Amino acid sequence: MIEREGREKLFEEFSPSTYEEWKVAAEKLLKGVPFEKKMYTKTPEGITLEPIYNLNEEDLMTKQENFPGFEKFRRDTQTEGYLNTAWRIMQEEREPLPEKWNANILKSIGIGVDGINVVLSSDTLDGTLPRSEDEVSLDGLNLSCYKGFIKAFEGVELDKYPLHVHCGASSEIFLSMLNAFCKETSFGMHSISGTVGADPVGRLAEKGNLNLSMAEALDSMAKGLKWVNSKAPHLNTILIQTHQYHNAGASAVEELAYAFSTAVFYISEMLDRGLEIDEIAPRMTFSFSISSKFFMEVAKIRAARVLWANVVAAFGGSHDAQKIRIHARTSARTQTVYDPYVNMLRDTSQAFSAVMGGVDSLHVSPFDERERIPNDFSKRIAKNVQLILKKECHFTMPIDPVGGTWYIEDITEKLCLKVWDKFQEIEKSGDFLEYLRNGNVHEDLEQVKAFRKREYAIRKSVIVGNNMYPNLEETPLEIEVEKEFELRRTIYDQLSNKKAESIGGIGTGKTIESISEIVMAGATTELVRRYLFSGSEAVRPVDQYFDSEDFEELRCKAYDMKETTGKAPEIFCANFDKLAVHKPRTDFTRGFFEVGGFNVLSDRRFDVSEEGINNAVQAALDSGTNIVVICSSDKVYPEVVVPFITAIKGKQPKIKVILAGKPAKDLEQGYKEAGLDDYIFVKSNIYEMLKNAQNWATEEGAE
């Protein structure tokens, strides 16, 4: 065993390196590439990531509180973190039929789910009933009347498992049904916990219109808030969601700034309606999407706690009122149609971020969520991601494991400043509703979306299985169209909108208690909505998109071409010289064009000679393709490029010739004059290149 003195002496022999010494060593490895250009990364949030982080650069640890549960809650709102109460596994249940929804939720809470996450259908959220089978929405639980509510929640221990329900623009009807259900069962509203929340601004931004005015929605919010303050002390009724902004391209900056600007708007309106800040803030739940940028997403959750504490403190809220309640779901925007099983891996990383950040509850998306109603297998895998993190990885301890990590602490601090700047910009416009109405939200999101699309197009950001590493042999997920048709028919047949045409004779009054009696008497959600609200609201909705949609469009077009012509679009690789010489660029070319669904003919090799060039020309023509890619080394290109292009264009002018690799500056002009159509290299805009190539692959496009 080494003595202590010996250990100290051993360590003293190694002097600590400095940042300057490290930078000099790094610059040598860059071989002339400027350090600032290569080693710094710009994020969609406008934050520049440094290549390395050191404590002594910013002395971050002295700037912030050291322990969870204190001050701005950067490390956690609870002093014990997850040690006593871990995050809630709140998997969304989207089954449309109430009786099937009930069976699914009872099964889920028996195998690990410890919260009830209700996703309501668009029909239910909007308080409308479809007028035909085709209009029936299958995107969530369809509650057209109280009978459906009873079927859905029969046997569910609502006093044991907290709720998470997004009610759209108003939670009043769902609260009334819940109150009626509690009256008819052994539960009391005082035993119900979780969130049954309204977010009229968020719903307006997502959908573009509401079946009630914003004033009516805010009055309804105040009514529900006052009611639960006396009847359901453990239930939140304001749910601020940012998924619609995230799915429109928002970075962490926009997501947080929009959330807190919306919250301030609600707080101000509730104060005007006679409520106090300590009655309002604790009744708010925030719901964020978690993307694949691991460290930034961890920082986002931590920054949210700090920023919310600042907001509530500015209104004079108490220490407890400054504690934020955060629900999260893994990103819908990052899910892909092609190579969909990779979504499981994205889910895992995103869930990891959420837990490291310290969310209160979490939904992990099933890998097939984008394409169909998730099946038992996909839901089980998604739920088990959380169980693995909780039970096998033991992420319930220690408290705030990322605390003190120089990189995360730094970007958390920078993110807070960026969000606060954006928040103040919004507040100067009046309020968030005005910011939305004036189109400023759309301008923000278009800028960030353009940044993301550019990053994916040049493959600076990778979408596995889509803009890189495609699997052209995959079998698409099975979509049971007939089953969905039958489901719509079943739901439509169960609707009770053919009964009462008015509330008259059923009940009177517009309190939660009186509405509870009205729904118990058989009124549909549409009738109740018409009874309660008469206005409307409309704006331009934010555009929802998927990160991979451009590349899915390319793949879809390639498959359509295969259906029409009997084969996928093809390119021919003219490989010159030995295997070791051409293989790197041949492999690059294959991976490049397979992203667009191309069949790459790359198994022929040709000598660097006149005969070899002529053989390559003939083989390319015999292949019947309209696109040829020359693959070899920079050393070989001066000998083959111009002769090959001249020969093949002389025989078939329609042929498009592409070079694998960026040509030397002194050769590029000569290649173009000979007829080179384009070249591909690691920084190429692959989306634009493949879109052109698919046009070239047809006879019309090549003319």
XYZ file of C-alpha atoms in Angstrom:
703
model
C 0.000 0.000 0.000
C 1.364 3.422 -0.982
C 1.858 5.786 1.932
C 0.051 9.123 1.947
C 3.332 10.977 1.682
C 4.214 8.926 -1.366
C 0.923 9.679 -3.046
C 1.322 13.389 -2.469
C 4.820 13.311 -3.875
C 3.669 11.339 -6.913
C 0.926 13.831 -7.698
C 3.243 16.779 -7.183
C 5.377 15.518 -10.062
C 2.581 16.291 -12.514
C 2.041 20.015 -12.885
C -1.497 21.048 -13.886
C -1.931 22.087 -17.486
C -3.347 25.471 -18.408
C -6.069 26.383 -20.884
C -3.444 28.107 -23.041
C -1.339 24.935 -23.211
C -4.374 22.880 -24.172
C -5.356 25.392 -26.866
C -1.883 25.304 -28.417
C -2.015 21.493 -28.554
C -5.503 21.580 -30.091
C -4.466 24.131 -32.740
C -1.649 21.839 -33.851
C -4.130 19.041 -34.486
C -6.375 21.377 -36.498
C -3.598 21.740 -39.111
C -4.266 25.337 -40.027
C -8.033 25.406 -39.596
C -8.868 28.451 -37.437
C -9.584 27.448 -33.837
C -12.603 29.753 -33.565
C -14.159 28.325 -36.736
C -13.761 24.656 -35.856
C -14.081 24.496 -32.095
C -17.178 26.609 -31.399
C -20.754 25.538 -32.135
C -23.791 27.761 -32.588
C -27.108 26.416 -31.274
C -30.684 27.292 -32.341
C -30.941 29.169 -29.037
C -28.266 31.599 -30.194
C -25.813 30.230 -27.620
C -22.248 29.518 -28.684
C -20.924 26.293 -27.194
C -17.266 26.394 -26.221
C -14.939 23.435 -26.813
C -14.131 23.004 -23.141
C -15.400 24.365 -19.839
C -13.366 25.116 -16.738
C -14.513 26.274 -13.336
C -11.989 29.073 -13.098
C -13.265 30.758 -16.268
C -16.552 31.966 -14.797
C -16.319 30.840 -11.161
C -19.907 29.627 -11.549
C -20.145 27.838 -8.232
C -19.848 31.090 -6.298
C -22.664 32.702 -8.292
C -25.477 30.345 -7.428
C -27.125 28.644 -4.509
C -25.514 25.384 -3.465
C -28.418 23.216 -2.348
C -31.792 22.011 -3.721
C -34.981 23.527 -2.363
C -33.506 26.987 -1.728
C -33.424 30.364 -3.432
C -34.128 30.092 -7.173
C -34.570 26.294 -7.136
C -31.987 25.756 -9.878
C -31.099 22.383 -8.387
C -34.627 21.323 -7.408
C -37.793 22.666 -5.832
C -37.615 19.952 -3.155
C -34.771 19.554 -0.701
C -35.026 15.746 -1.011
C -35.205 15.676 -4.834
C -36.398 12.256 -6.032
C -35.272 10.441 -2.868
C -38.716 10.349 -1.238
C -40.941 10.985 -4.255
C -39.623 10.130 -7.695
C -41.008 11.649 -10.885
C -44.416 10.298 -11.871
C -44.590 7.899 -14.816
C -47.521 9.485 -16.632
C -47.904 7.734 -19.968
C -50.508 9.280 -22.247
C -53.495 7.081 -23.017
C -54.970 7.973 -26.415
C -57.520 5.197 -26.953
C -60.708 6.846 -28.382
C -63.325 4.412 -27.012
C -64.129 5.029 -23.306
C -64.539 1.338 -22.439
C -61.285 0.384 -24.162
C -59.561 3.421 -22.627
C -60.678 2.163 -19.212
C -59.253 -1.312 -19.822
C -55.968 0.182 -21.005
C -55.538 2.534 -18.042
C -56.369 -0.165 -15.496
C -53.782 -2.395 -17.112
C -51.169 0.379 -17.187
C -51.461 1.364 -13.533
C -50.935 -2.270 -12.642
C -47.594 -2.496 -14.416
C -45.692 0.618 -13.468
C -47.638 3.715 -14.498
C -48.330 5.841 -11.412
C -50.305 8.745 -12.886
C -53.313 9.023 -15.199
C -52.492 11.047 -18.308
C -55.734 11.658 -20.217
C -55.436 12.757 -23.850
C -58.815 14.066 -24.996
C -59.852 13.927 -28.641
C -60.056 17.097 -30.726
C -63.850 16.735 -30.756
C -63.911 16.692 -26.964
C -61.456 19.563 -26.576
C -63.449 21.758 -28.940
C -66.848 20.745 -27.550
C -68.104 19.628 -30.965
C -69.739 16.440 -32.165
C -68.953 15.015 -35.608
C -71.760 15.084 -38.148
C -70.460 12.055 -40.034
C -68.212 9.036 -39.472
C -65.401 10.685 -41.446
C -65.346 13.631 -39.025
C -64.716 11.478 -35.943
C -61.294 12.283 -34.459
C -59.128 9.385 -33.280
C -56.444 11.455 -31.555
C -57.647 10.861 -28.007
C -60.426 9.823 -25.648
C -63.826 10.750 -27.017
C -66.086 12.039 -24.237
C -69.268 13.233 -25.873
C -71.284 12.855 -22.676
C -71.122 11.903 -19.019
C -71.940 8.249 -19.776
C -68.637 8.021 -21.599
C -66.863 9.552 -18.598
C -68.335 6.874 -16.322
C -67.212 4.114 -18.693
C -63.714 5.579 -18.894
C -63.088 5.986 -15.165
C -64.998 3.043 -13.729
C -62.765 1.254 -11.233
C -59.950 3.813 -11.512
C -58.589 4.841 -8.104
C -58.635 8.597 -8.605
C -57.703 9.199 -4.980
C -54.508 7.221 -5.440
C -53.268 8.243 -8.890
C -52.922 11.934 -9.838
C -54.513 13.175 -13.059
C -52.939 15.045 -15.943
C -55.561 16.350 -18.368
C -55.184 19.020 -21.030
C -58.718 20.388 -21.464
C -58.044 22.847 -24.275
C -59.416 26.368 -23.864
C -61.601 25.576 -20.834
C -61.507 22.904 -18.144
C -65.026 23.681 -16.918
C -66.872 20.792 -18.592
C -64.317 18.151 -17.610
C -64.234 19.494 -14.041
C -68.011 19.266 -13.931
C -67.961 15.665 -15.113
C -65.223 14.851 -12.602
C -67.240 16.488 -9.827
C -70.352 14.534 -10.854
C -68.361 11.295 -10.899
C -66.988 11.965 -7.412
C -70.510 12.609 -6.117
C -71.705 9.269 -7.455
C -68.712 7.320 -6.163
C -66.767 7.111 -2.937
C -64.263 9.767 -3.958
C -64.325 13.340 -2.777
C -62.950 16.191 -4.848
C -60.628 16.983 -1.933
C -58.858 13.653 -2.595
C -58.235 14.343 -6.308
C -54.764 15.582 -7.194
C -52.795 16.489 -10.311
C -53.798 18.799 -13.138
C -57.074 19.311 -14.991
C -55.939 22.355 -16.869
C -56.999 24.903 -19.441
C -54.629 26.720 -21.778
C -56.723 28.878 -24.125
C -53.762 30.787 -25.580
C -51.835 27.593 -26.284
C -54.871 25.955 -27.871
C -55.488 29.047 -29.982
C -51.890 29.053 -31.214
C -52.071 25.361 -32.082
C -55.502 25.212 -33.716
C -56.027 28.771 -34.932
C -59.573 29.107 -33.610
C -61.637 28.594 -30.475
C -65.354 27.984 -29.961
C -65.393 30.645 -27.262
C -63.912 34.102 -26.907
C -60.691 34.686 -25.000
C -62.629 36.723 -22.420
C -65.005 33.786 -21.902
C -62.062 31.407 -21.598
C -60.409 33.599 -18.967
C -63.668 33.972 -17.043
C -63.997 30.193 -17.122
C -60.408 29.828 -15.914
C -61.091 32.142 -12.973
C -64.300 30.274 -12.144
C -62.511 26.927 -12.107
C -59.633 28.331 -10.096
C -61.895 29.743 -7.398
C -63.873 26.516 -7.255
C -60.877 24.193 -6.778
C -59.353 26.535 -4.209
C -62.252 25.582 -1.940
C -63.275 22.156 -3.248
C -60.107 20.473 -4.574
C -57.005 21.846 -2.840
C -54.635 19.409 -4.580
C -55.778 20.059 -8.145
C -54.183 22.495 -10.624
C -56.435 24.065 -13.251
C -54.034 26.106 -15.411
C -51.891 24.044 -17.762
C -49.384 25.945 -19.885
C -48.241 23.749 -22.752
C -45.399 24.529 -25.143
C -45.655 21.449 -27.362
C -47.290 23.423 -30.173
C -44.327 25.822 -30.263
C -41.769 23.051 -29.909
C -43.416 21.174 -32.782
C -43.257 24.337 -34.876
C -39.483 24.477 -34.429
C -39.021 26.487 -31.235
C -35.698 26.330 -29.470
C -35.439 26.224 -25.698
C -35.428 30.033 -25.683
C -38.787 30.433 -27.435
C -40.309 27.509 -25.564
C -39.531 28.976 -22.136
C -40.151 32.607 -23.065
C -43.557 31.803 -24.567
C -44.459 29.679 -21.536
C -43.685 32.390 -19.005
C -45.184 35.173 -21.105
C -48.394 33.138 -21.314
C -48.232 32.538 -17.562
C -47.832 36.256 -16.868
C -50.828 36.957 -19.106
C -52.918 34.462 -17.139
C -51.712 35.772 -13.783
C -52.588 39.352 -14.723
C -56.049 38.322 -15.910
C -56.698 36.252 -12.785
C -55.574 39.115 -10.544
C -58.037 41.360 -12.346
C -60.751 38.806 -11.541
C -60.149 39.005 -7.804
C -57.621 36.240 -7.155
C -54.300 36.552 -5.289
C -50.885 35.515 -6.631
C -50.546 32.792 -3.979
C -53.889 31.385 -5.150
C -52.857 31.463 -8.805
C -49.196 30.415 -9.147
C -49.467 27.134 -7.187
C -52.372 26.105 -9.463
C -50.224 26.271 -12.591
C -48.556 23.326 -14.298
C -46.085 23.680 -17.167
C -45.779 21.019 -19.841
C -42.610 21.019 -21.963
C -41.396 18.878 -24.846
C -37.941 17.342 -24.529
C -35.823 17.232 -27.675
C -32.673 15.292 -28.534
C -30.127 17.971 -27.605
C -29.316 16.263 -24.317
C -27.401 18.936 -22.405
C -29.534 21.840 -23.621
C -32.708 20.044 -22.552
C -31.268 19.408 -19.081
C -30.402 23.098 -18.879
C -33.908 24.036 -20.074
C -35.607 22.312 -17.143
C -33.162 23.808 -14.650
C -33.530 27.280 -16.182
C -37.326 26.980 -16.015
C -37.188 26.652 -12.235
C -35.013 29.753 -11.886
C -37.049 31.887 -14.275
C -40.424 30.945 -12.815
C -39.205 31.788 -9.329
C -38.207 35.226 -10.631
C -41.592 35.762 -12.290
C -43.647 34.810 -9.230
C -41.366 36.785 -6.911
C -41.950 39.857 -9.086
C -45.691 39.476 -8.415
C -45.012 39.201 -4.677
C -45.563 35.460 -4.505
C -44.419 33.456 -1.488
C -41.472 31.071 -1.398
C -43.737 28.054 -1.937
C -45.643 29.789 -4.739
C -42.343 30.244 -6.600
C -41.923 26.480 -6.993
C -42.710 25.378 -10.532
C -44.620 22.185 -11.402
C -43.166 20.602 -14.568
C -44.645 17.835 -16.683
C -42.738 16.771 -19.782
C -43.144 14.566 -22.813
C -40.542 13.331 -25.259
C -40.539 15.221 -28.530
C -43.125 14.568 -31.224
C -41.158 16.714 -33.676
C -38.141 14.407 -33.645
C -40.100 11.218 -34.355
C -39.542 9.718 -37.798
C -41.670 7.631 -40.157
C -38.673 5.864 -41.697
C -36.579 3.647 -39.443
C -39.259 4.178 -36.763
C -37.717 1.806 -34.228
C -34.900 4.325 -33.811
C -37.572 6.460 -32.124
C -37.148 4.158 -29.117
C -33.547 5.328 -28.792
C -34.535 8.971 -29.174
C -37.148 8.469 -26.476
C -34.557 7.010 -24.132
C -32.134 9.910 -24.550
C -34.904 12.485 -24.183
C -36.314 10.790 -21.079
C -32.795 10.757 -19.640
C -32.586 14.537 -20.191
C -35.943 15.128 -18.526
C -35.028 13.131 -15.440
C -31.566 14.661 -15.137
C -33.211 18.070 -15.378
C -35.638 17.154 -12.606
C -39.180 17.052 -14.044
C -42.110 16.150 -11.797
C -43.820 13.807 -14.261
C -43.044 12.411 -17.686
C -44.582 10.814 -20.759
C -42.325 8.819 -23.088
C -43.790 8.609 -26.586
C -44.359 5.169 -28.127
C -42.173 4.770 -31.201
C -45.210 4.425 -33.509
C -47.145 7.358 -32.046
C -46.764 9.458 -35.187
C -48.097 6.824 -37.571
C -50.915 5.086 -35.726
C -52.709 4.566 -32.436
C -49.901 2.987 -30.369
C -50.269 -0.740 -29.767
C -49.574 -2.724 -26.605
C -45.964 -3.454 -27.588
C -44.988 0.152 -28.338
C -46.707 1.444 -25.191
C -45.000 -1.171 -23.043
C -41.538 -0.309 -24.380
C -42.145 3.411 -23.829
C -43.307 2.873 -20.275
C -40.395 0.542 -19.558
C -37.909 3.234 -20.585
C -39.010 5.117 -17.481
C -38.988 2.023 -15.296
C -35.422 1.247 -16.400
C -34.298 4.780 -15.551
C -36.044 4.641 -12.199
C -35.599 1.051 -11.029
C -32.457 -0.224 -12.761
C -30.409 2.922 -13.358
C -31.444 4.371 -9.968
C -31.740 7.916 -11.254
C -33.652 8.787 -8.092
C -30.325 9.453 -6.416
C -28.264 11.455 -5.885
C -30.235 14.686 -5.885
C -29.411 16.862 -8.924
C -26.591 14.682 -10.303
C -25.699 17.312 -12.927
C -25.277 20.071 -10.340
C -21.823 21.611 -10.490
C -21.167 20.342 -14.016
C -19.360 23.303 -15.513
C -20.840 22.912 -18.989
C -24.449 22.490 -17.840
C -24.180 25.255 -15.269
C -22.789 27.595 -17.917
C -25.448 26.951 -20.555
C -28.161 27.095 -17.881
C -26.953 30.583 -16.973
C -26.743 31.672 -20.617
C -30.135 30.170 -21.395
C -31.713 32.081 -18.503
C -30.352 35.338 -19.909
C -31.504 34.571 -23.460
C -34.989 33.607 -22.297
C -35.275 36.684 -20.109
C -34.330 38.913 -23.052
C -36.984 37.289 -25.250
C -39.522 37.462 -22.401
C -38.915 41.211 -21.999
C -39.217 41.693 -25.753
C -42.644 40.026 -25.682
C -43.782 42.046 -22.678
C -42.868 45.286 -24.476
C -45.358 44.327 -27.211
C -48.170 44.334 -24.647
C -48.716 40.689 -23.742
C -48.237 37.291 -25.294
C -51.701 37.194 -26.860
C -50.898 40.368 -28.800
C -47.496 38.954 -29.715
C -49.299 35.934 -31.174
C -51.992 37.943 -32.923
C -49.423 40.247 -34.539
C -47.572 37.340 -36.120
C -44.401 37.792 -34.065
C -44.540 34.201 -32.818
C -44.677 32.969 -36.396
C -41.689 35.114 -37.377
C -39.651 33.783 -34.449
C -40.480 30.189 -35.248
C -39.821 30.539 -38.976
C -36.307 31.779 -38.224
C -35.519 28.893 -35.888
C -37.152 26.395 -38.252
C -35.013 27.678 -41.136
C -31.898 27.281 -38.973
C -32.846 23.685 -38.134
C -33.669 22.775 -41.722
C -30.334 24.164 -42.866
C -28.481 22.152 -40.214
C -30.215 18.956 -41.315
C -29.785 19.714 -45.029
C -26.003 20.044 -44.713
C -25.960 17.198 -42.162
C -24.372 19.268 -39.463
C -27.206 17.775 -37.425
C -27.997 14.126 -38.052
C -31.347 12.328 -38.094
C -30.388 8.665 -37.936
C -32.139 6.613 -40.600
C -33.220 9.714 -42.499
C -30.567 12.240 -43.534
C -27.866 9.694 -42.674
C -27.619 5.906 -42.288
C -30.891 5.053 -44.089
C -32.239 1.503 -44.064
C -33.713 0.890 -47.511
C -34.668 -2.678 -46.615
C -37.001 -1.712 -43.772
C -40.609 -2.869 -43.642
C -43.054 0.010 -43.087
C -45.256 -0.070 -39.999
C -48.616 -1.642 -40.616
C -51.450 0.884 -40.562
C -54.780 -0.839 -39.967
C -56.947 1.426 -42.100
C -59.972 -0.851 -41.932
C -59.710 -1.034 -38.143
C -59.605 2.767 -37.918
C -62.649 2.980 -40.192
C -64.573 0.587 -37.934
C -63.453 2.537 -34.872
C -64.850 5.763 -36.306
C -68.120 4.014 -37.085
C -68.372 2.612 -33.550
C -67.727 6.000 -31.944
C -70.207 7.725 -34.219
C -72.889 5.159 -33.426
C -72.365 5.737 -29.704
C -72.786 9.502 -29.872
C -75.790 10.889 -28.092
C -76.090 14.154 -30.019
C -79.400 12.946 -31.528
C -81.135 13.475 -28.178
C -81.641 16.806 -26.446
C -81.287 19.933 -28.539
C -81.155 22.358 -25.595
C -80.372 22.568 -21.898
C -83.950 23.603 -21.172
C -85.649 21.194 -18.809
C -82.334 19.655 -17.759
C -81.051 22.306 -15.405
C -80.144 25.949 -14.874
C -77.141 27.888 -13.654
C -73.543 28.105 -14.825
C -71.595 27.174 -11.710
C -69.452 24.012 -11.629
C -72.052 22.424 -9.353
C -74.970 23.222 -11.654
C -73.074 22.093 -14.757
C -72.358 18.837 -12.931
C -76.112 18.302 -12.600
C -76.640 19.176 -16.268
C -74.095 16.614 -17.533
C -75.490 13.975 -15.163
C -78.901 14.592 -16.723
C -77.569 13.644 -20.158
C -76.453 16.841 -21.886
C -73.705 16.356 -24.438
C -70.439 18.258 -24.271
C -71.508 20.231 -27.332
C -74.753 21.327 -25.700
C -72.943 22.353 -22.531
C -70.342 24.274 -24.517
C -73.075 26.163 -26.371
C -74.828 26.834 -23.082
C -71.700 28.238 -21.444
C -70.052 30.087 -24.334
C -71.229 32.091 -27.317
C -68.103 33.778 -28.658
C -65.149 32.720 -30.782
C -61.495 33.553 -31.313
C -59.197 33.160 -34.323
C -55.552 33.743 -35.256
C -53.135 32.222 -37.711
C -52.046 28.893 -36.145
C -48.377 28.028 -35.768
C -47.216 25.537 -38.387
C -46.457 22.090 -36.993
C -43.700 20.106 -38.699
C -41.277 17.231 -38.195
C -37.488 17.478 -38.317
C -37.308 14.620 -40.813
C -40.159 15.666 -43.103
C -37.968 16.922 -45.980
C -36.123 13.616 -46.140
C -39.314 11.626 -45.748
C -40.636 13.514 -48.757
C -37.602 12.356 -50.759
C -37.981 8.738 -49.683
C -41.697 8.799 -50.379
C -41.082 10.138 -53.882
C -38.505 7.406 -54.516
C -40.988 4.729 -53.445
C -43.639 6.263 -55.705
C -41.185 6.102 -58.606
C -40.585 2.447 -57.828
C -44.326 1.769 -57.803
C -44.729 3.537 -61.155
C -41.684 2.238 -63.035
C -40.977 -1.032 -61.249
C -37.636 0.076 -59.848
C -36.185 2.685 -57.554
C -34.257 5.649 -59.020
C -30.656 4.647 -59.711
C -27.204 6.136 -60.022
C -24.070 4.549 -61.447
C -20.685 4.879 -59.737
C -17.745 5.113 -62.133
C -15.027 3.888 -59.750
C -11.475 4.470 -60.932
C -8.265 2.835 -59.682
C -7.812 0.240 -56.966
C -10.435 -0.530 -54.314
C -8.460 1.211 -51.577
C -8.300 4.361 -53.717
C -11.967 4.741 -54.712
C -13.726 2.998 -51.819
C -13.920 5.936 -49.346
C -15.745 8.100 -51.864
C -17.778 5.226 -53.261
C -19.048 4.456 -49.765
C -19.751 8.143 -49.186
C -21.679 8.326 -52.473
C -23.716 5.251 -51.628
C -24.693 6.634 -48.222
C -25.412 10.045 -49.731
C -27.831 8.861 -52.408
C -29.495 6.152 -50.356
C -30.859 8.979 -48.209
C -33.011 9.808 -51.247
C -34.059 6.207 -51.816
C -31.633 5.641 -54.705
C -30.344 2.254 -55.714
C -26.589 2.815 -56.047
C -24.817 0.657 -58.644
C -21.305 0.685 -57.212
C -19.705 -2.726 -57.801
C -17.706 -1.915 -60.980
C -14.077 -0.734 -60.982
C -12.162 0.731 -63.909
C -8.486 1.310 -64.690
C -7.003 4.764 -64.964
C -6.362 4.555 -68.700
C -8.023 5.408 -71.981
C -9.408 1.904 -72.186
C -10.622 2.055 -68.593
C -12.387 5.350 -69.217
C -14.085 3.975 -72.334
C -15.154 0.883 -70.390
C -16.589 3.075 -67.634
C -18.513 5.143 -70.184
C -20.002 2.047 -71.798
C -20.895 0.464 -68.452
C -22.620 3.659 -67.347
C -24.650 3.802 -70.562
C -25.524 0.101 -70.310
C -26.821 0.640 -66.762
C -29.639 2.778 -68.142
C -29.242 5.411 -65.436
C -29.374 9.137 -66.026
C -26.861 9.962 -63.275
C -23.213 8.950 -63.007
C -20.929 9.728 -60.092
C -17.167 9.653 -60.629
C -15.455 8.146 -57.574
C -11.722 8.130 -56.921
C -9.012 10.198 -55.240
C -7.980 13.800 -55.840
C -4.746 12.486 -57.319
C -6.602 10.458 -59.954
C -9.264 13.007 -60.916
C -7.111 15.185 -63.237
C -6.512 12.107 -65.400
C -10.095 10.852 -65.721
C -12.708 13.554 -65.075
C -12.534 15.613 -68.292
C -12.005 12.608 -70.631
C -14.859 10.697 -69.004
C -17.293 13.625 -69.121
C -16.382 14.451 -72.729
C -16.857 10.847 -73.832
C -20.151 10.142 -72.064
C -21.750 13.493 -72.876
C -20.761 12.993 -76.489
C -22.788 9.775 -76.595
C -25.648 10.778 -74.283
C -26.017 14.524 -73.568
C -28.863 13.877 -71.098
C -26.542 12.099 -68.671
C -25.821 14.045 -65.505
C -22.271 13.675 -64.214
C -21.422 14.320 -60.558
C -18.032 14.258 -58.888
C -17.566 12.648 -55.466
C -15.518 15.183 -53.532
C -15.000 18.904 -53.817
C -12.656 19.609 -56.760
C -9.488 21.604 -56.320
C -9.990 25.296 -57.054
C -7.604 25.271 -60.012
C -9.508 22.356 -61.596
C -13.142 23.188 -60.843
C -13.716 25.599 -63.719
C -12.213 23.191 -66.244
C -14.451 20.385 -64.989
C -17.530 22.594 -65.324
C -16.568 23.651 -68.852
C -16.224 19.978 -69.761
C -19.802 19.410 -68.583
C -19.612 18.492 -64.864
C -23.107 19.031 -63.495
C -22.338 19.062 -59.763
C -20.211 17.598 -57.015
C -20.947 16.193 -53.570
C -18.882 16.434 -50.402
C -19.412 16.392 -46.642
C -20.801 19.946 -46.542
C -23.163 19.568 -49.498
C -26.790 20.498 -49.091
C -27.940 16.916 -49.399
C -31.627 17.755 -49.510
C -31.311 20.121 -52.481
C -28.911 17.769 -54.246
C -31.187 14.755 -53.877
C -34.265 16.728 -54.890
C -32.482 17.672 -58.136
C -31.185 14.142 -58.599
C -34.666 12.663 -58.336
C -35.769 14.979 -61.139
C -32.721 13.990 -63.176
C -33.470 10.317 -62.587
C -36.532 10.589 -64.822
C -36.219 10.987 -68.574
C -38.143 14.264 -68.402
C -35.816 15.645 -65.765
C -32.717 14.700 -67.708
C -33.737 16.392 -70.935
